Amino acid sequence: MSMEWAPFHEKEFGAGCLCLPRRSSVFVVAMLTIIYGGFAVAGLYTTRFQWFLGGFTEGTAIFGGFVGVLAMIFGLVGIGGCVDRDAAQLRLLYHFLCSAILVVAVLATLDYLHLNWCESWGVDFSASQNRVPELGVPGDSKGCVEHRGSFIALTVLRLLIGCYFAYEVGTLAGLLHQKLGAKIQWWANSTKPTRQRDAIQA
């Protein structure tokens, strides 16, 4: 992997999020993807991040942790793509982000269905049945409605951020692919007279 990194004032690919040059912006996206993956894996052992990451059941927590592991792996791939200006590596991160959006939407739906039973939960529920036994007690319908509303809002925010991140990564991958194609075409045109002369001399 080449460790050459252009200055942050590089603007050959346009501006991305936070008004940073797009390549620097995608680098930040890849870093945030790794951080997100770390929190998702931590969600296997704690319930502190449930309201943003989900995982209100054992099943959704496990699948969420698996997505977190992949997020850390593909985040590293994305960093490599930014450093090397490699469209193929960035395309891998792009496809992962698109797939993760769909998986997160499904897991969030399952968690929401689980939260619909909030009103009937008691404080003596076992962790295997309910990962948030302190969330509601019988008759606490107001608290349940507020918790569900917060989870929906944070889930929508998470999906919107994921879509924007995927857009940024996909845009840079496309620009790098176009630039590589232009370089290949320039090289082919510049060497064409030489190849023709060699063919005539032969």
Steps between C-alpha positions, in 0.01 A plus 500: 500500500638837404505740794495815284229731624412820319459817708155577634471797261487256207187577298539295185194291589282781629367560850333239719340504844612760756627704201812283488654389171313188395792261549559630851125484560485134400801432722296639792203286394719189506627592847145555626401163351771333709386687813139401431611139465676517836185626673290234325732226627494654849120473480541126543618559857314813607161661445629859519485555124165335428308819431728587211626159386206274583543150637200472731495122456779246506453430129516860380794569732697209355428597140580861586834391643574303183428811292734689734786258432448540126483878543845504658641283222349697213585827674866400486456409134350844439796670669731306271296610201529865603874481555568308179229672297370152420148504356461122547557519876266795536238313300520218755430746779214649298335162446540416869338827606206439266456147633537616860219753451263221398610272785470779757150583374393136544656472847342830606160372385543185710605708800200726457267201493663383821450843659129474427482260794642765730177557692485136607860475622570453864817569690551126554538417130813296434773643278446221248143619444556872530834683490347813652295376801517842664339670200138457600282366772134400469290811450791727402359560152618862479863406552470225241363738237781747564765229477360368174485849355862567593612172347317571172646852477856380564458212255384734223794730575741205486362384165518851351861536612578160353345598167703820487821316587431246225438785255833665586696176466324402176562844351873488573526145368334611176728802464810289558380246245448775243843646572664159462317447170618838374860417592480166321355668191773767507770233530350301212486810276852615593656162422300434183742674258793310652320167463409579140860595417633182656248297301608666172869446574435137580 
